[in-house]
mmCIF file of C-alpha atoms in Angstrom:
data_model
loop_
_atom_site.group_PDB
_atom_site.id
_atom_site.type_symbol
_atom_site.label_atom_id
_atom_site.label_comp_id
_atom_site.label_asym_id
_atom_site.label_seq_id
_atom_site.Cartn_x
_atom_site.Cartn_y
_atom_site.Cartn_z
ATOM 1 C CA MET A 1 109.656 74.082 85.446
ATOM 2 C CA ARG A 2 106.904 72.107 87.213
ATOM 3 C CA HIS A 3 106.754 75.069 89.794
ATOM 4 C CA ARG A 4 106.550 77.586 87.154
ATOM 5 C CA ARG A 5 103.687 75.532 85.358
ATOM 6 C CA LEU A 6 101.850 75.477 88.746
ATOM 7 C CA GLY A 7 102.371 79.222 89.302
ATOM 8 C CA VAL A 8 100.973 80.071 85.793
ATOM 9 C CA ALA A 9 97.799 77.815 86.402
ATOM 10 C CA LEU A 10 97.277 79.607 89.739
ATOM 11 C CA ILE A 11 97.587 83.053 88.307
ATOM 12 C CA ALA A 12 95.169 82.009 85.513
ATOM 13 C CA LEU A 13 92.749 81.076 88.260
ATOM 14 C CA LEU A 14 93.224 84.468 89.962
ATOM 15 C CA ILE A 15 92.627 86.598 86.927
ATOM 16 C CA SER A 16 89.402 84.521 85.225
ATOM 17 C CA THR A 17 104.425 72.051 111.571
ATOM 18 C CA THR A 18 104.574 72.651 114.493
ATOM 19 C CA ALA A 19 105.923 76.086 113.844
ATOM 20 C CA VAL A 20 109.304 75.871 112.253
ATOM 21 C CA SER A 21 110.247 79.127 113.848
ATOM 22 C CA CYS A 22 108.833 80.943 116.838
ATOM 23 C CA SER A 23 109.697 84.380 115.592
ATOM 24 C CA ALA A 24 108.467 84.729 112.028
ATOM 25 C CA PRO A 25 108.201 88.386 111.204
ATOM 26 C CA GLY A 26 104.815 89.981 111.102
ATOM 27 C CA ASP A 27 103.050 87.116 112.926
ATOM 28 C CA SER A 28 101.652 89.456 115.682
ATOM 29 C CA ASP A 29 100.285 92.076 113.278
ATOM 30 C CA GLN A 30 96.772 90.943 112.541
ATOM 31 C CA GLY A 31 93.872 93.265 111.313
ATOM 32 C CA GLY A 32 90.672 94.438 112.678
ATOM 33 C CA ASP A 33 87.554 96.423 111.450
ATOM 34 C CA ASP A 34 89.729 99.300 110.516
ATOM 35 C CA SER A 35 91.960 97.155 108.140
ATOM 36 C CA GLU A 36 92.711 98.972 104.948
ATOM 37 C CA VAL A 37 92.095 95.811 103.107
ATOM 38 C CA LEU A 38 88.714 95.544 104.442
ATOM 39 C CA ARG A 39 87.895 99.127 103.752
ATOM 40 C CA GLY A 40 88.964 98.425 100.037
ATOM 41 C CA LEU A 41 86.537 95.571 99.994
ATOM 42 C CA THR A 42 83.690 97.908 100.782
ATOM 43 C CA ALA A 43 83.715 99.051 97.221
ATOM 44 C CA LEU A 44 82.684 95.754 95.469
ATOM 45 C CA SER A 45 79.432 93.827 95.620
ATOM 46 C CA SER A 46 79.411 90.487 97.002
ATOM 47 C CA ARG A 47 76.357 89.379 94.965
ATOM 48 C CA HIS A 48 78.341 90.084 91.768
ATOM 49 C CA SER A 49 81.572 88.627 92.988
ATOM 50 C CA ARG A 50 80.619 84.953 92.736
ATOM 51 C CA GLY A 51 83.550 83.037 91.174
ATOM 52 C CA LYS A 52 85.791 86.020 91.187
ATOM 53 C CA ALA A 53 89.304 86.444 92.378
ATOM 54 C CA VAL A 54 89.941 89.727 93.943
ATOM 55 C CA THR A 55 93.088 91.710 94.468
ATOM 56 C CA TYR A 56 93.687 94.715 96.840
ATOM 57 C CA LEU A 57 96.841 96.682 96.146
ATOM 58 C CA ASP A 58 98.355 99.658 97.995
ATOM 59 C CA MET A 59 100.155 101.222 95.075
ATOM 60 C CA ALA A 60 101.486 104.128 96.925
ATOM 61 C CA ARG A 61 103.332 101.769 99.289
ATOM 62 C CA VAL A 62 104.634 99.666 96.370
ATOM 63 C CA ARG A 63 106.005 102.816 94.759
ATOM 64 C CA GLN A 64 107.890 103.501 97.986
ATOM 65 C CA LEU A 65 109.308 99.861 97.923
ATOM 66 C CA GLU A 66 110.351 100.130 94.345
ATOM 67 C CA LYS A 67 112.419 103.156 95.010
ATOM 68 C CA ALA A 68 114.524 101.191 97.259
ATOM 69 C CA GLY A 69 114.053 97.686 95.940
ATOM 70 C CA GLY A 70 113.877 98.368 92.247
ATOM 71 C CA GLU A 71 112.519 95.498 90.073
ATOM 72 C CA ARG A 72 112.257 93.150 92.963
ATOM 73 C CA TYR A 73 108.664 94.280 93.379
ATOM 74 C CA SER A 74 107.669 94.200 89.867
ATOM 75 C CA SER A 75 105.591 90.971 90.128
ATOM 76 C CA VAL A 76 103.291 92.295 92.866
ATOM 77 C CA ALA A 77 103.104 96.030 91.620
ATOM 78 C CA THR A 78 100.191 95.782 89.122
ATOM 79 C CA PRO A 79 96.475 95.725 89.930
ATOM 80 C CA ALA A 80 94.477 92.783 88.809
ATOM 81 C CA THR A 81 92.839 94.441 85.613
ATOM 82 C CA SER A 82 93.620 94.464 81.979
ATOM 83 C CA LEU A 83 92.581 98.192 81.738
ATOM 84 C CA LEU A 84 96.128 99.238 82.961
ATOM 85 C CA THR A 85 98.199 96.505 81.373
ATOM 86 C CA GLY A 86 97.103 96.341 77.793
ATOM 87 C CA PHE A 87 99.192 97.368 74.772
ATOM 88 C CA GLU A 88 96.664 100.070 73.935
ATOM 89 C CA LEU A 89 95.762 102.918 75.962
ATOM 90 C CA GLY A 90 92.411 102.921 77.668
ATOM 91 C CA PRO A 91 89.555 105.314 76.678
ATOM 92 C CA TRP A 92 91.141 107.929 79.114
ATOM 93 C CA GLN A 93 94.269 107.966 76.645
ATOM 94 C CA GLU A 94 97.341 109.316 78.335
ATOM 95 C CA HIS A 95 95.426 111.256 80.997
ATOM 96 C CA LEU A 96 95.347 108.355 83.448
ATOM 97 C CA LYS A 97 98.615 106.621 84.624
ATOM 98 C CA PRO A 98 99.148 103.858 87.186
ATOM 99 C CA SER A 99 101.396 106.301 89.075
ATOM 100 C CA GLN A 100 98.224 108.362 89.834
ATOM 101 C CA ILE A 101 96.517 105.547 91.771
ATOM 102 C CA ASP A 102 97.209 105.145 95.412
ATOM 103 C CA THR A 103 94.909 102.082 96.138
ATOM 104 C CA ALA A 104 93.102 99.602 93.929
ATOM 105 C CA VAL A 105 90.732 96.746 94.399
ATOM 106 C CA ASP A 106 89.914 94.760 91.267
ATOM 107 C CA TRP A 107 88.607 91.474 90.077
ATOM 108 C CA GLY A 108 89.428 91.949 86.552
ATOM 109 C CA THR A 109 86.160 93.243 85.062
ATOM 110 C CA ALA A 110 85.227 95.635 87.766
ATOM 111 C CA GLY A 111 87.153 97.775 90.408
ATOM 112 C CA HIS A 112 87.692 100.829 92.293
ATOM 113 C CA TRP A 113 90.681 103.188 92.325
ATOM 114 C CA GLU A 114 91.530 105.943 94.806
ATOM 115 C CA GLY A 115 94.294 108.468 93.974
ATOM 116 C CA ARG A 116 94.810 111.912 92.314
ATOM 117 C CA PHE A 117 93.150 112.176 88.917
ATOM 118 C CA ASP A 118 92.698 114.906 86.265
ATOM 119 C CA SER A 119 88.891 114.167 85.877
ATOM 120 C CA ALA A 120 88.424 117.012 83.411
ATOM 121 C CA ALA A 121 91.007 115.577 81.106
ATOM 122 C CA ILE A 122 89.805 112.086 81.418
ATOM 123 C CA THR A 123 86.286 113.224 80.754
ATOM 124 C CA ARG A 124 87.283 115.082 77.587
ATOM 125 C CA ALA A 125 89.089 111.807 76.466
ATOM 126 C CA LEU A 126 86.109 109.751 77.194
ATOM 127 C CA LYS A 127 84.034 112.121 75.139
ATOM 128 C CA SER A 128 86.362 111.982 72.181
ATOM 129 C CA ASN A 129 86.244 108.248 72.273
ATOM 130 C CA GLY A 130 82.386 108.123 72.040
ATOM 131 C CA TYR A 131 81.479 107.836 75.616
ATOM 132 C CA VAL A 132 78.307 109.399 76.781
ATOM 133 C CA GLN A 133 76.915 110.122 80.273
ATOM 134 C CA LYS A 134 74.157 107.915 81.678
ATOM 135 C CA GLU A 135 72.548 107.571 84.994
ATOM 136 C CA GLU A 136 71.793 104.851 87.602
ATOM 137 C CA ASP A 137 70.249 105.413 90.924
ATOM 138 C CA GLY A 138 71.411 109.049 90.846
ATOM 139 C CA ARG A 139 75.021 108.248 89.881
ATOM 140 C CA ARG A 140 76.410 109.493 86.506
ATOM 141 C CA TYR A 141 78.752 107.276 84.587
ATOM 142 C CA TRP A 142 80.352 107.083 81.049
ATOM 143 C CA ARG A 143 79.652 104.300 78.552
ATOM 144 C CA THR A 144 79.621 103.866 74.767
ATOM 145 C CA GLU A 145 76.415 102.477 73.045
ATOM 146 C CA ASP A 146 78.324 99.331 71.929
ATOM 147 C CA SER A 147 80.432 98.620 75.149
ATOM 148 C CA THR A 148 79.813 97.012 78.459
ATOM 149 C CA LEU A 149 82.486 99.030 80.159
ATOM 150 C CA ALA A 150 81.040 101.789 82.383
ATOM 151 C CA LEU A 151 83.210 104.356 84.142
ATOM 152 C CA GLN A 152 82.620 106.625 87.051
ATOM 153 C CA VAL A 153 85.248 109.409 87.376
ATOM 154 C CA SER A 154 86.099 112.164 89.916
ATOM 155 C CA ASP A 155 89.366 113.844 91.101
ATOM 156 C CA HIS A 156 89.918 111.223 93.642
ATOM 157 C CA GLU A 157 88.106 108.109 92.717
ATOM 158 C CA ILE A 158 87.455 105.932 89.704
ATOM 159 C CA SER A 159 85.113 103.017 89.508
ATOM 160 C CA TYR A 160 84.583 100.776 86.654
ATOM 161 C CA ALA A 161 82.452 97.677 85.641
ATOM 162 C CA ALA A 162 81.941 95.744 82.668
ATOM 163 C CA GLN A 163 78.332 94.758 82.910
ATOM 164 C CA ARG A 164 75.552 95.667 80.535
ATOM 165 C CA THR A 165 72.753 96.170 83.050
ATOM 166 C CA ASP A 166 73.045 98.240 86.213
ATOM 167 C CA PRO A 167 76.841 98.487 86.172
ATOM 168 C CA MET A 168 77.071 100.821 89.125
ATOM 169 C CA SER A 169 75.498 98.276 91.450
ATOM 170 C CA VAL A 170 78.773 96.291 91.092
ATOM 171 C CA VAL A 171 80.902 99.079 92.557
ATOM 172 C CA HIS A 172 78.327 100.749 94.814
ATOM 173 C CA PRO A 173 76.858 97.836 96.779
ATOM 174 C CA GLU A 174 73.938 98.298 98.971
ATOM 175 C CA GLN A 175 74.359 98.480 102.671
ATOM 176 C CA GLY A 176 75.386 95.000 104.061
ATOM 177 C CA ALA A 177 76.052 93.638 100.400
ATOM 178 C CA ALA A 178 79.756 94.615 100.037
ATOM 179 C CA LEU A 179 82.590 91.985 100.144
ATOM 180 C CA ALA A 180 83.612 93.494 103.316
ATOM 181 C CA ASP A 181 80.349 92.355 104.861
ATOM 182 C CA LYS A 182 81.033 88.728 104.197
ATOM 183 C CA GLU A 183 82.277 87.023 107.194
ATOM 184 C CA GLU A 184 84.816 84.957 105.400
ATOM 185 C CA TYR A 185 86.259 88.096 103.985
ATOM 186 C CA ARG A 186 86.405 89.834 107.264
ATOM 187 C CA ARG A 187 88.147 86.804 108.801
ATOM 188 C CA ALA A 188 90.659 86.593 105.972
ATOM 189 C CA ALA A 189 91.487 90.400 106.372
ATOM 190 C CA GLU A 190 91.959 89.924 110.067
ATOM 191 C CA CYS A 191 94.249 87.069 109.423
ATOM 192 C CA LEU A 192 96.195 88.955 106.752
ATOM 193 C CA GLY A 193 96.653 92.220 108.941
ATOM 194 C CA ASP A 194 98.423 95.201 107.700
ATOM 195 C CA VAL A 195 99.492 94.065 104.090
ATOM 196 C CA TYR A 196 100.231 96.190 100.891
ATOM 197 C CA ARG A 197 98.702 93.506 98.582
ATOM 198 C CA ALA A 198 96.093 90.798 99.248
ATOM 199 C CA ASP A 199 94.947 88.268 96.608
ATOM 200 C CA PHE A 200 91.771 86.371 97.374
ATOM 201 C CA LEU A 201 90.637 83.287 95.459
ATOM 202 C CA PRO A 202 87.042 82.972 94.731
ATOM 203 C CA LEU A 203 84.962 82.308 97.839
ATOM 204 C CA LYS A 204 83.605 78.621 97.845
ATOM 205 C CA SER A 205 80.954 78.435 100.480
ATOM 206 C CA ALA A 206 80.363 74.679 100.043
ATOM 207 C CA LYS A 207 83.992 73.584 100.326
ATOM 208 C CA PRO A 208 86.233 72.883 103.411
ATOM 209 C CA THR A 209 88.287 75.813 102.776
ATOM 210 C CA ARG A 210 85.865 78.636 102.287
ATOM 211 C CA LEU A 211 88.361 81.377 101.267
ATOM 212 C CA SER A 212 92.069 81.503 100.764
ATOM 213 C CA ALA A 213 94.152 84.654 100.592
ATOM 214 C CA LEU A 214 97.736 85.692 100.285
ATOM 215 C CA GLY A 215 99.077 88.821 101.608
ATOM 216 C CA GLN A 216 102.379 90.743 101.128
ATOM 217 C CA ARG A 217 103.891 92.780 103.906
ATOM 218 C CA ALA A 218 107.247 94.665 103.740
ATOM 219 C CA ALA A 219 109.118 96.027 106.880
ATOM 220 C CA SER A 220 111.577 97.425 104.306
ATOM 221 C CA ALA A 221 112.397 96.928 100.825
ATOM 222 C CA GLU A 222 114.808 94.269 101.740
ATOM 223 C CA LYS A 223 112.552 92.300 104.021
ATOM 224 C CA ASN A 224 109.110 91.089 102.527
ATOM 225 C CA THR A 225 106.988 88.618 104.454
ATOM 226 C CA GLU A 226 104.019 86.619 102.843
ATOM 227 C CA ILE A 227 100.971 85.696 104.831
ATOM 228 C CA LEU A 228 98.884 82.828 103.713
ATOM 229 C CA CYS A 229 95.421 82.596 105.281
ATOM 230 C CA ALA A 230 92.767 79.920 104.854
ATOM 231 C CA VAL A 231 89.213 80.427 106.301
ATOM 232 C CA VAL A 232 87.767 76.979 106.855
ATOM 233 C CA LYS A 233 84.421 75.597 107.788
ATOM 234 C CA ASP A 234 85.261 74.158 111.337
ATOM 235 C CA GLU A 235 88.028 73.557 113.840
ATOM 236 C CA ALA A 236 88.533 69.920 112.586
ATOM 237 C CA THR A 237 89.224 71.256 109.014
ATOM 238 C CA ALA A 238 91.628 73.904 110.411
ATOM 239 C CA GLU A 239 93.766 71.171 112.105
ATOM 240 C CA ARG A 240 93.761 69.282 108.936
ATOM 241 C CA VAL A 241 94.878 72.169 106.961
ATOM 242 C CA ALA A 242 97.503 73.085 109.402
ATOM 243 C CA THR A 243 98.897 69.472 109.379
ATOM 244 C CA ARG A 244 99.221 69.626 105.535
ATOM 245 C CA LEU A 245 100.965 72.895 105.665
ATOM 246 C CA ARG A 246 103.466 71.686 108.277
ATOM 247 C CA SER A 247 104.193 68.527 106.153
ATOM 248 C CA VAL A 248 104.812 70.670 103.004
ATOM 249 C CA VAL A 249 107.366 72.856 105.074
ATOM 250 C CA ARG A 250 108.950 69.843 106.449
ATOM 251 C CA GLU A 251 109.161 67.807 103.264
ATOM 252 C CA LYS A 252 110.476 71.016 101.178
ATOM 253 C CA ALA A 253 113.072 72.031 103.598
ATOM 254 C CA PRO A 254 114.948 74.534 103.282
ATOM 255 C CA GLN A 255 112.485 76.084 100.776
ATOM 256 C CA TYR A 256 110.071 77.340 103.617
ATOM 257 C CA ASP A 257 112.565 77.485 106.447
ATOM 258 C CA GLY A 258 111.334 80.079 109.025
ATOM 259 C CA THR A 259 107.637 79.615 108.410
ATOM 260 C CA LYS A 260 105.233 79.873 111.305
ATOM 261 C CA ILE A 261 101.814 78.156 111.111
ATOM 262 C CA THR A 262 99.075 78.915 113.606
ATOM 263 C CA VAL A 263 95.335 78.247 113.937
ATOM 264 C CA GLU A 264 92.750 80.730 115.164
ATOM 265 C CA ASN A 265 89.626 79.085 116.192
ATOM 266 C CA GLY A 266 86.022 80.595 116.446
ATOM 267 C CA GLU A 267 82.801 80.465 114.271
ATOM 268 C CA ARG A 268 84.902 80.822 111.181
ATOM 269 C CA PRO A 269 88.242 79.450 111.923
ATOM 270 C CA TYR A 270 91.376 80.243 110.014
ATOM 271 C CA VAL A 271 94.853 78.939 109.448
ATOM 272 C CA ARG A 272 97.792 81.214 109.004
ATOM 273 C CA ALA A 273 101.170 80.655 107.518
ATOM 274 C CA VAL A 274 103.790 83.497 108.011
ATOM 275 C CA VAL A 275 106.668 82.874 105.508
ATOM 276 C CA PRO A 276 109.723 85.069 105.810
ATOM 277 C CA ASP A 277 111.454 86.613 102.924
ATOM 278 C CA LYS A 278 113.750 84.659 100.652
ATOM 279 C CA ALA A 279 116.140 87.361 99.298
ATOM 280 C CA SER A 280 117.031 85.280 96.223
ATOM 281 C CA GLN A 281 113.409 85.597 95.000
ATOM 282 C CA ARG A 282 111.114 88.464 94.301
ATOM 283 C CA PRO A 283 108.054 89.067 96.672
ATOM 284 C CA GLY A 284 105.089 87.099 95.509
ATOM 285 C CA ARG A 285 107.041 83.851 95.278
ATOM 286 C CA LEU A 286 103.970 81.869 97.002
ATOM 287 C CA LEU A 287 101.887 83.437 94.071
ATOM 288 C CA PHE A 288 104.115 82.602 91.263
ATOM 289 C CA ASP A 289 106.738 79.964 92.070
ATOM 290 C CA ASP A 290 106.539 78.327 95.442
ATOM 291 C CA VAL A 291 102.780 77.451 95.166
ATOM 292 C CA GLU A 292 102.749 74.146 97.176
ATOM 293 C CA LEU A 293 101.396 75.961 100.298
ATOM 294 C CA TRP A 294 98.530 77.507 98.592
ATOM 295 C CA LEU A 295 97.787 74.267 96.807
ATOM 296 C CA ALA A 296 97.770 72.581 100.253
ATOM 297 C CA VAL A 297 95.163 74.845 101.745
ATOM 298 C CA ASN A 298 92.980 74.401 98.518
ATOM 299 C CA ASP A 299 93.352 70.647 98.574
#
């Protein structure tokens, strides 16, 4: 029950050693400037993201995994937005379904989705719900007079932001002002590599751990790997964080057996923990249940 309470607390925050094994799966697959996660982060403004947790999700990939793995992937299959998880339909009514979204990057009150949408039907639904068209910097979007939610809709993209003033600036950052332009996010994306889901805690520039992120990778529906990354202020901090992680792995054996922990030095060092699948639990266990590793990197 203690683990469950810790997991719930961590999710609430998200939404408002010597290596144990020399062959942890996925350890060599690190990302670069062409990372899909990094590309997703180009859609959100770094200026507006202060204090925000961000989730990237390749929903098309998750649907493939769910076909083979069923409910095992249900915990990590939903974007970090209440617009798709509420009891009531959104302003688009039945004309927008999660199955139409291929990739999503969200921080709860703002986000960008790519997929295949019926923009004409969605537009009709917005109009019937009192949405009118407005314009900001040449971009047209939809909003009601008494709502902060602004929506931009096309056949292949939907952007939204709950902000009264200049909402499109949140999801159309100026050159150099996106999350993907922040060095901490670039290093975290490099550390995560090719993942179908990435959860970033809020950036804390004054803390020893600047940014932490948890990624999900699946070689198959039966074999999910979780990658925990911590971008830190200096090499000494990286060694301390790695030591804490190794201590947790050792003390909690066999909970994290097979975990491999490495340090990548440089101007923005990072610590990487690759945790192999535990078939008795659903993907996302480091996010929901076995949270000691994430707590260790955010001491």
